[in-house]
């Protein structure tokens, strides 16, 4: 049996088993089973990837046919899995970080009762299965299936706390907003099928050049619509901050490390189509850049630490999208990889803080926590440093690469770079702001401070591992002028072999170094500003609803996206629905149906009294008369 | 003198008599017999026509009619007896519960 | 004398239609005589005597004419006289016509059934071949069944027109019993009919005479037995032992004789004929004896080779018994004797059953009929059919 | 006019007369008996029309089984009271029914007037029912070869009817 099948179906099997029997097994067994299945999946995934690496670079593609989904004469779709460097990287991320988060969740979810506990692990395992289906897909149908399964499991996990209305609403919001993107994705799939007659990547992507430019643009834009939904690109980003209603490990796993990167993955997977359409790529790049900047500005004023990281995630996803949009796929994916580590770390550390403070998430009530929870503090500082792009951290290298490509890449534009740069500055500010507000300065809520405590080892261990990973993973993609050892670029090279050579040479070493110095300086300055603003007793946190300026109000209300949607879509839809209900459904449809029924009943009442009177012999007389009539007609017409 | 037309006419006459019985009698059992009589008039016509046209399939058809009639009688009588047990009366003019 | 015979021969040969007409009359007269004599007189005497012997009594021996007792044979005459002389009572509310019709319906349907029963093969008289059957119908056995079905009406009428609750109940019991077992009677014979491939009694007998067990599929292929079996005639009883046992049982129920005599139950149970007296009552009794003869006859025809005698072959004007030529007439006589003996044997056997077994309960009869005999008969038929298809 | 014609006339007249008797007799039992007689007349007609198998079947199944069931039902129900009521309702109804029946008869006769009144063609066609010993075989061929499916269907129908009646009767017993 192919190890990929184990990777894929073991989490599914444990999910089903846990959902059915986990509550009876008890917490330990359910959690152990779930963690073990993901660990085994990781081991098998690593084995598969090593096996892949052993192949010559040009032929690093393994196709696994599981079974035929659809086998018509002219159209065949199989449940096919494709292992190539891209999906290999993704399955390692999904199972590896997934395992750490599972481990963390063992401690984090400890207070739930056994049934909920098992349900949680079942859903998380199911998510892992869905995500693996998505990344391992070898055709558009399977990837769409994984796409939808991911949406379902995300919905289940966001709304995991069933008692909370806000959680249920957030789940619905995530699902509905994602549907908008999915619609585009589905349309794109239909167009692809129409154009190629097949949904297999191998039949579509290498021959993408056969598409007319208009069609390529249409497919690219529709695909990106799906990607924007999943990867929370503006204006479809609104679901992601609300998705923080789910348990923190879920936020870390799904809404930071894995699921939201699906859009980036999709664009990278379908780069052959995007490359055909400068317009589509431009839309991708600009959307990414704008999202990166705007989300970063929003993150600067939020006081809920998970919400800050949520907007930060949106922003960082914007960087990845910007990366793939300017044609720097490797850079975008490298940022995906580093971000998976440090954002998972940040979320888990935020969860650790939240755990310590019994659910408190408002940074205005924290402060000085580093004494109470040094490990969390240290790891979170590492994560924040990566996020902010402190030199020599992984985030520094990956973001630097993207920004460089925005300035000098194949589809570069100064505006893109500027937005990216401003966003990076904001990122440095809000990262510092959060770290300093939470861990430094004086405790602002002494009651909470007194009860704060470090998290258990089962939560601490993943933090440490992720922190180490966050730092180390940067080594895989050091800038080209430092070293010729480029494992990440080399690894992905076969996937992007069809692209023109990345013109890194066009950027002089002086420019690169200059940019690096610029970033470093920016980070230092903004970090210092944040330190000054947020470590004092009266930190610069305005109280709720107390806007200091119009700009602050705009940012505090997240550019009024939700309100705009509420007005444009929800209110309008409600009004339209109400109209449909009142006039079309109740008036026209019901009126017709009831009218027909009433007419039938009236006729029936009449006939029942006169004709259907229960006298059998009278019925017989009707029969005989009818027979006479028919006979007479037959005699008249048959002659 | 006894050609196929004679037998057809006889069959039609029996059919009419049966129809008349169904229309006028109130005893469900007699109505039932009259219905059977109409069946039989059909059978007679089939036999006569088989003889006239030289076809054995008419006989097979009669066989089927007889079998179906047997099934019909079994169920019909069961129903009549069931009705009688609850109503103590089988005058069809008094039975109109199912008129709706 | 000689010349008279010759002229008779000449006259007969000249008028074939006359031969046929005379033969028809003769057949009918013969059959009616046999039926009336056996069914009406001898069987009731036999029953008395046999029951007496089996129960260690002396039995009927008092009736005498001029001191001659003739083993009680005259009791039948005494019975007849008594029946005729007794008051013919018709209940006040009864319909006199139907009340009278009932017993005659019962006996006449049984008697009419004899019309299709052959009492011998085909004989050649004056150049004419004459079937020794009153009405050689191709659907003979169906006719017997049809008449059996009609016989129920006698019982139904008797029970209904008597205007007596007990007779009505008795008639309901009788009717239910008889029509229930009509199913079994029909199904048990079908297995044998699968071999004969005919509904005509003459064909059945001819088939049994023309085949031996060695020619039967499966049986004949047995390596050592085949040769032995070739000497045994392929009588229905050998081909369908289960069918025979079931059929024999069903016929006893059909006759409503002990041990299945619930409908009238002479000694204890009040039956459908309670309001009958005198000759009409005797006619009901007689109908039972006639049926008894009828079924014995049918059994012999279907299961025991009819008039066939193993080793005897009647050819065209010659008879051969185990390779020895016999005069044709003696061959015919031998066949007639074989037939008569077989029938007598079964009449005796029916009596034997009658005086040996205790009466069944009503639910037991129904249980036996619907839950034992019907499934067995169906299974027998199915197995026979499947084997027949396999042997093809 | 030979014996056959005489018999045909007698049985045809008997069939019609007994049919009229069934319709006009008040007592249900007598009506049933008259119906049996009617059926026997029809059976005789079948035999005279060279359909002896059907004739015997008619006696066996219709007269011997179905009508016995009828009599059974009549006796179990004991419908003396209704039987003594007037068999027909009002003169208007009777007249209407008569009119309808007559109309039906007239239409049917008009519709069938292409068939000769006086001739019965000899059974000569290859699929003819045949006379004598052949009859059973020919009918069996028609029944089991072309009509095999219908035959099975009828068997299923009968079985269903039997089960249905059993269920109906059983439920009554439990009550």
mmCIF file of N, CA and C in Angstrom, chain A residues 152-229:
data_model
loop_
_atom_site.group_PDB
_atom_site.id
_atom_site.type_symbol
_atom_site.label_atom_id
_atom_site.label_comp_id
_atom_site.label_asym_id
_atom_site.label_seq_id
_atom_site.Cartn_x
_atom_site.Cartn_y
_atom_site.Cartn_z
ATOM 1 N N UNK A 152 -15.957 22.652 5.604
ATOM 2 C CA UNK A 152 -16.862 22.023 6.568
ATOM 3 C C UNK A 152 -16.170 21.859 7.914
ATOM 4 N N UNK A 153 -14.948 21.329 7.891
ATOM 5 C CA UNK A 153 -14.305 21.085 9.178
ATOM 6 C C UNK A 153 -13.988 22.402 9.859
ATOM 7 N N UNK A 154 -13.664 23.412 9.073
ATOM 8 C CA UNK A 154 -13.447 24.734 9.661
ATOM 9 C C UNK A 154 -14.724 25.233 10.323
ATOM 10 N N UNK A 155 -15.829 25.049 9.622
ATOM 11 C CA UNK A 155 -17.126 25.455 10.171
ATOM 12 C C UNK A 155 -17.396 24.723 11.487
ATOM 13 N N UNK A 156 -17.154 23.430 11.481
ATOM 14 C CA UNK A 156 -17.408 22.644 12.688
ATOM 15 C C UNK A 156 -16.534 23.134 13.839
ATOM 16 N N UNK A 157 -15.295 23.494 13.536
ATOM 17 C CA UNK A 157 -14.368 23.846 14.602
ATOM 18 C C UNK A 157 -14.559 25.281 15.089
ATOM 19 N N UNK A 158 -14.893 26.181 14.170
ATOM 20 C CA UNK A 158 -15.159 27.550 14.619
ATOM 21 C C UNK A 158 -16.362 27.540 15.555
ATOM 22 N N UNK A 159 -17.367 26.770 15.145
ATOM 23 C CA UNK A 159 -18.546 26.708 15.998
ATOM 24 C C UNK A 159 -18.467 25.618 17.039
ATOM 25 N N UNK A 160 -17.223 25.300 17.437
ATOM 26 C CA UNK A 160 -17.075 24.154 18.335
ATOM 27 C C UNK A 160 -17.796 24.373 19.662
ATOM 28 N N UNK A 161 -17.696 25.617 20.183
ATOM 29 C CA UNK A 161 -18.400 25.893 21.454
ATOM 30 C C UNK A 161 -19.864 26.130 21.133
ATOM 31 N N UNK A 162 -20.614 25.055 21.193
ATOM 32 C CA UNK A 162 -21.958 25.097 20.656
ATOM 33 C C UNK A 162 -22.870 26.014 21.457
ATOM 34 N N UNK A 163 -22.479 26.236 22.712
ATOM 35 C CA UNK A 163 -23.336 27.056 23.553
ATOM 36 C C UNK A 163 -23.242 28.544 23.233
ATOM 37 N N UNK A 164 -22.205 28.936 22.504
ATOM 38 C CA UNK A 164 -21.992 30.357 22.273
ATOM 39 C C UNK A 164 -22.595 30.783 20.951
ATOM 40 N N UNK A 165 -23.480 31.773 21.025
ATOM 41 C CA UNK A 165 -24.091 32.263 19.792
ATOM 42 C C UNK A 165 -23.029 32.857 18.881
ATOM 43 N N UNK A 166 -22.079 33.592 19.495
ATOM 44 C CA UNK A 166 -21.085 34.257 18.660
ATOM 45 C C UNK A 166 -20.274 33.217 17.892
ATOM 46 N N UNK A 167 -19.987 32.073 18.546
ATOM 47 C CA UNK A 167 -19.239 31.022 17.849
ATOM 48 C C UNK A 167 -20.042 30.481 16.681
ATOM 49 N N UNK A 168 -21.336 30.237 16.930
ATOM 50 C CA UNK A 168 -22.169 29.709 15.848
ATOM 51 C C UNK A 168 -22.242 30.707 14.708
ATOM 52 N N UNK A 169 -22.410 31.996 15.066
ATOM 53 C CA UNK A 169 -22.482 33.016 14.016
ATOM 54 C C UNK A 169 -21.182 33.088 13.239
ATOM 55 N N UNK A 170 -20.056 33.006 13.980
ATOM 56 C CA UNK A 170 -18.757 33.074 13.305
ATOM 57 C C UNK A 170 -18.603 31.911 12.347
ATOM 58 N N UNK A 171 -19.058 30.724 12.784
ATOM 59 C CA UNK A 171 -18.985 29.550 11.903
ATOM 60 C C UNK A 171 -19.781 29.771 10.641
ATOM 61 N N UNK A 172 -20.978 30.285 10.818
ATOM 62 C CA UNK A 172 -21.823 30.534 9.648
ATOM 63 C C UNK A 172 -21.177 31.576 8.733
ATOM 64 N N UNK A 173 -20.629 32.595 9.364
ATOM 65 C CA UNK A 173 -20.027 33.663 8.565
ATOM 66 C C UNK A 173 -18.876 33.104 7.731
ATOM 67 N N UNK A 174 -18.020 32.338 8.405
ATOM 68 C CA UNK A 174 -16.892 31.755 7.687
ATOM 69 C C UNK A 174 -17.407 30.916 6.518
ATOM 70 N N UNK A 175 -18.420 30.136 6.784
ATOM 71 C CA UNK A 175 -18.925 29.238 5.746
ATOM 72 C C UNK A 175 -19.508 30.022 4.582
ATOM 73 N N UNK A 176 -20.306 31.028 4.916
ATOM 74 C CA UNK A 176 -20.997 31.755 3.855
ATOM 75 C C UNK A 176 -20.014 32.577 3.029
ATOM 76 N N UNK A 177 -19.096 33.245 3.718
ATOM 77 C CA UNK A 177 -18.126 34.047 2.962
ATOM 78 C C UNK A 177 -17.282 33.136 2.071
ATOM 79 N N UNK A 178 -16.942 31.972 2.615
ATOM 80 C CA UNK A 178 -16.177 31.031 1.805
ATOM 81 C C UNK A 178 -16.959 30.564 0.594
ATOM 82 N N UNK A 179 -18.289 30.454 0.766
ATOM 83 C CA UNK A 179 -19.109 30.010 -0.376
ATOM 84 C C UNK A 179 -18.954 30.971 -1.550
ATOM 85 N N UNK A 180 -18.825 32.265 -1.227
ATOM 86 C CA UNK A 180 -18.682 33.246 -2.310
ATOM 87 C C UNK A 180 -17.442 32.907 -3.133
ATOM 88 N N UNK A 181 -16.354 32.649 -2.395
ATOM 89 C CA UNK A 181 -15.138 32.277 -3.112
ATOM 90 C C UNK A 181 -15.295 30.942 -3.820
ATOM 91 N N UNK A 182 -15.933 29.996 -3.139
ATOM 92 C CA UNK A 182 -16.090 28.666 -3.738
ATOM 93 C C UNK A 182 -16.856 28.733 -5.046
ATOM 94 N N UNK A 183 -17.812 29.673 -5.083
ATOM 95 C CA UNK A 183 -18.573 29.827 -6.314
ATOM 96 C C UNK A 183 -17.627 30.128 -7.480
ATOM 97 N N UNK A 184 -16.698 31.043 -7.220
ATOM 98 C CA UNK A 184 -15.736 31.368 -8.270
ATOM 99 C C UNK A 184 -14.892 30.170 -8.642
ATOM 100 N N UNK A 185 -14.462 29.464 -7.632
ATOM 101 C CA UNK A 185 -13.633 28.276 -7.877
ATOM 102 C C UNK A 185 -14.384 27.273 -8.740
ATOM 103 N N UNK A 186 -15.648 27.053 -8.383
ATOM 104 C CA UNK A 186 -16.453 26.084 -9.120
ATOM 105 C C UNK A 186 -16.612 26.531 -10.571
ATOM 106 N N UNK A 187 -16.881 27.827 -10.756
ATOM 107 C CA UNK A 187 -17.013 28.338 -12.112
ATOM 108 C C UNK A 187 -15.716 28.106 -12.889
ATOM 109 N N UNK A 188 -14.600 28.370 -12.189
ATOM 110 C CA UNK A 188 -13.313 28.156 -12.842
ATOM 111 C C UNK A 188 -13.169 26.699 -13.266
ATOM 112 N N UNK A 189 -13.600 25.792 -12.373
ATOM 113 C CA UNK A 189 -13.489 24.362 -12.715
ATOM 114 C C UNK A 189 -14.339 24.048 -13.934
ATOM 115 N N UNK A 190 -15.547 24.627 -13.974
ATOM 116 C CA UNK A 190 -16.410 24.370 -15.139
ATOM 117 C C UNK A 190 -15.744 24.871 -16.414
ATOM 118 N N UNK A 191 -15.169 26.073 -16.320
ATOM 119 C CA UNK A 191 -14.500 26.622 -17.510
ATOM 120 C C UNK A 191 -13.361 25.711 -17.937
ATOM 121 N N UNK A 192 -12.611 25.237 -16.947
ATOM 122 C CA UNK A 192 -11.474 24.372 -17.266
ATOM 123 C C UNK A 192 -11.959 23.097 -17.940
ATOM 124 N N UNK A 193 -13.023 22.544 -17.383
ATOM 125 C CA UNK A 193 -13.536 21.312 -17.978
ATOM 126 C C UNK A 193 -14.019 21.561 -19.393
ATOM 127 N N UNK A 194 -14.655 22.723 -19.558
ATOM 128 C CA UNK A 194 -15.160 23.070 -20.880
ATOM 129 C C UNK A 194 -14.008 23.215 -21.869
ATOM 130 N N UNK A 195 -12.904 23.778 -21.374
ATOM 131 C CA UNK A 195 -11.795 24.051 -22.291
ATOM 132 C C UNK A 195 -10.970 22.798 -22.562
ATOM 133 N N UNK A 196 -10.771 21.983 -21.539
ATOM 134 C CA UNK A 196 -9.832 20.857 -21.691
ATOM 135 C C UNK A 196 -10.515 19.502 -21.745
ATOM 136 N N UNK A 197 -11.758 19.429 -21.272
ATOM 137 C CA UNK A 197 -12.426 18.133 -21.263
ATOM 138 C C UNK A 197 -11.882 17.198 -20.204
ATOM 139 N N UNK A 198 -11.085 17.727 -19.349
ATOM 140 C CA UNK A 198 -10.525 16.891 -18.299
ATOM 141 C C UNK A 198 -10.259 17.775 -17.099
ATOM 142 N N UNK A 199 -10.180 17.158 -15.948
ATOM 143 C CA UNK A 199 -9.915 17.932 -14.747
ATOM 144 C C UNK A 199 -8.555 17.582 -14.147
ATOM 145 N N UNK A 200 -7.854 16.639 -14.757
ATOM 146 C CA UNK A 200 -6.569 16.240 -14.201
ATOM 147 C C UNK A 200 -5.555 17.368 -14.365
ATOM 148 N N UNK A 201 -4.779 17.633 -13.322
ATOM 149 C CA UNK A 201 -3.726 18.638 -13.422
ATOM 150 C C UNK A 201 -2.804 18.318 -14.589
ATOM 151 N N UNK A 202 -2.502 17.025 -14.705
ATOM 152 C CA UNK A 202 -1.537 16.638 -15.731
ATOM 153 C C UNK A 202 -2.073 16.919 -17.121
ATOM 154 N N UNK A 203 -3.418 16.970 -17.266
ATOM 155 C CA UNK A 203 -3.984 17.227 -18.580
ATOM 156 C C UNK A 203 -4.234 18.708 -18.809
ATOM 157 N N UNK A 204 -4.272 19.470 -17.709
ATOM 158 C CA UNK A 204 -4.647 20.870 -17.840
ATOM 159 C C UNK A 204 -3.421 21.776 -17.779
ATOM 160 N N UNK A 205 -2.670 21.669 -16.683
ATOM 161 C CA UNK A 205 -1.647 22.679 -16.418
ATOM 162 C C UNK A 205 -0.527 22.707 -17.444
ATOM 163 N N UNK A 206 0.025 21.553 -17.863
ATOM 164 C CA UNK A 206 1.112 21.651 -18.852
ATOM 165 C C UNK A 206 0.633 22.211 -20.177
ATOM 166 N N UNK A 207 -0.702 22.126 -20.427
ATOM 167 C CA UNK A 207 -1.204 22.600 -21.710
ATOM 168 C C UNK A 207 -1.999 23.874 -21.561
ATOM 169 N N UNK A 208 -1.736 24.599 -20.478
ATOM 170 C CA UNK A 208 -2.533 25.790 -20.201
ATOM 171 C C UNK A 208 -2.384 26.818 -21.314
ATOM 172 N N UNK A 209 -1.275 26.777 -21.999
ATOM 173 C CA UNK A 209 -1.031 27.768 -23.039
ATOM 174 C C UNK A 209 -2.075 27.706 -24.139
ATOM 175 N N UNK A 210 -2.813 26.583 -24.170
ATOM 176 C CA UNK A 210 -3.846 26.465 -25.192
ATOM 177 C C UNK A 210 -5.013 27.396 -24.927
ATOM 178 N N UNK A 211 -5.106 27.930 -23.728
ATOM 179 C CA UNK A 211 -6.215 28.813 -23.402
ATOM 180 C C UNK A 211 -6.055 30.148 -24.132
ATOM 181 N N UNK A 212 -7.171 30.694 -24.557
ATOM 182 C CA UNK A 212 -7.112 32.040 -25.124
ATOM 183 C C UNK A 212 -6.834 33.020 -23.987
ATOM 184 N N UNK A 213 -6.282 34.182 -24.303
ATOM 185 C CA UNK A 213 -5.932 35.117 -23.227
ATOM 186 C C UNK A 213 -7.150 35.487 -22.381
ATOM 187 N N UNK A 214 -8.291 35.735 -23.058
ATOM 188 C CA UNK A 214 -9.485 36.105 -22.299
ATOM 189 C C UNK A 214 -9.893 34.991 -21.354
ATOM 190 N N UNK A 215 -9.869 33.763 -21.894
ATOM 191 C CA UNK A 215 -10.274 32.634 -21.075
ATOM 192 C C UNK A 215 -9.308 32.453 -19.920
ATOM 193 N N UNK A 216 -8.002 32.647 -20.200
ATOM 194 C CA UNK A 216 -7.019 32.495 -19.135
ATOM 195 C C UNK A 216 -7.281 33.519 -18.036
ATOM 196 N N UNK A 217 -7.595 34.749 -18.447
ATOM 197 C CA UNK A 217 -7.898 35.774 -17.451
ATOM 198 C C UNK A 217 -9.129 35.376 -16.633
ATOM 199 N N UNK A 218 -10.167 34.927 -17.351
ATOM 200 C CA UNK A 218 -11.392 34.552 -16.644
ATOM 201 C C UNK A 218 -11.125 33.432 -15.651
ATOM 202 N N UNK A 219 -10.453 32.383 -16.128
ATOM 203 C CA UNK A 219 -10.179 31.253 -15.237
ATOM 204 C C UNK A 219 -9.319 31.720 -14.077
ATOM 205 N N UNK A 220 -8.300 32.522 -14.372
ATOM 206 C CA UNK A 220 -7.408 32.966 -13.316
ATOM 207 C C UNK A 220 -8.152 33.778 -12.271
ATOM 208 N N UNK A 221 -8.989 34.720 -12.750
ATOM 209 C CA UNK A 221 -9.706 35.554 -11.794
ATOM 210 C C UNK A 221 -10.663 34.723 -10.954
ATOM 211 N N UNK A 222 -11.345 33.769 -11.600
ATOM 212 C CA UNK A 222 -12.293 32.941 -10.848
ATOM 213 C C UNK A 222 -11.568 32.062 -9.846
ATOM 214 N N UNK A 223 -10.432 31.505 -10.282
ATOM 215 C CA UNK A 223 -9.641 30.701 -9.360
ATOM 216 C C UNK A 223 -9.203 31.563 -8.179
ATOM 217 N N UNK A 224 -8.793 32.778 -8.497
ATOM 218 C CA UNK A 224 -8.323 33.645 -7.420
ATOM 219 C C UNK A 224 -9.467 34.045 -6.491
ATOM 220 N N UNK A 225 -10.687 34.095 -7.050
ATOM 221 C CA UNK A 225 -11.843 34.377 -6.213
ATOM 222 C C UNK A 225 -11.948 33.303 -5.135
ATOM 223 N N UNK A 226 -11.798 32.046 -5.567
ATOM 224 C CA UNK A 226 -11.794 30.962 -4.588
ATOM 225 C C UNK A 226 -10.644 31.107 -3.622
ATOM 226 N N UNK A 227 -9.464 31.400 -4.163
ATOM 227 C CA UNK A 227 -8.287 31.517 -3.313
ATOM 228 C C UNK A 227 -8.469 32.645 -2.309
ATOM 229 N N UNK A 228 -9.062 33.767 -2.775
ATOM 230 C CA UNK A 228 -9.248 34.911 -1.890
ATOM 231 C C UNK A 228 -10.193 34.540 -0.755
ATOM 232 N N UNK A 229 -11.219 33.741 -1.076
ATOM 233 C CA UNK A 229 -12.141 33.320 -0.015
ATOM 234 C C UNK A 229 -11.426 32.512 1.027
#
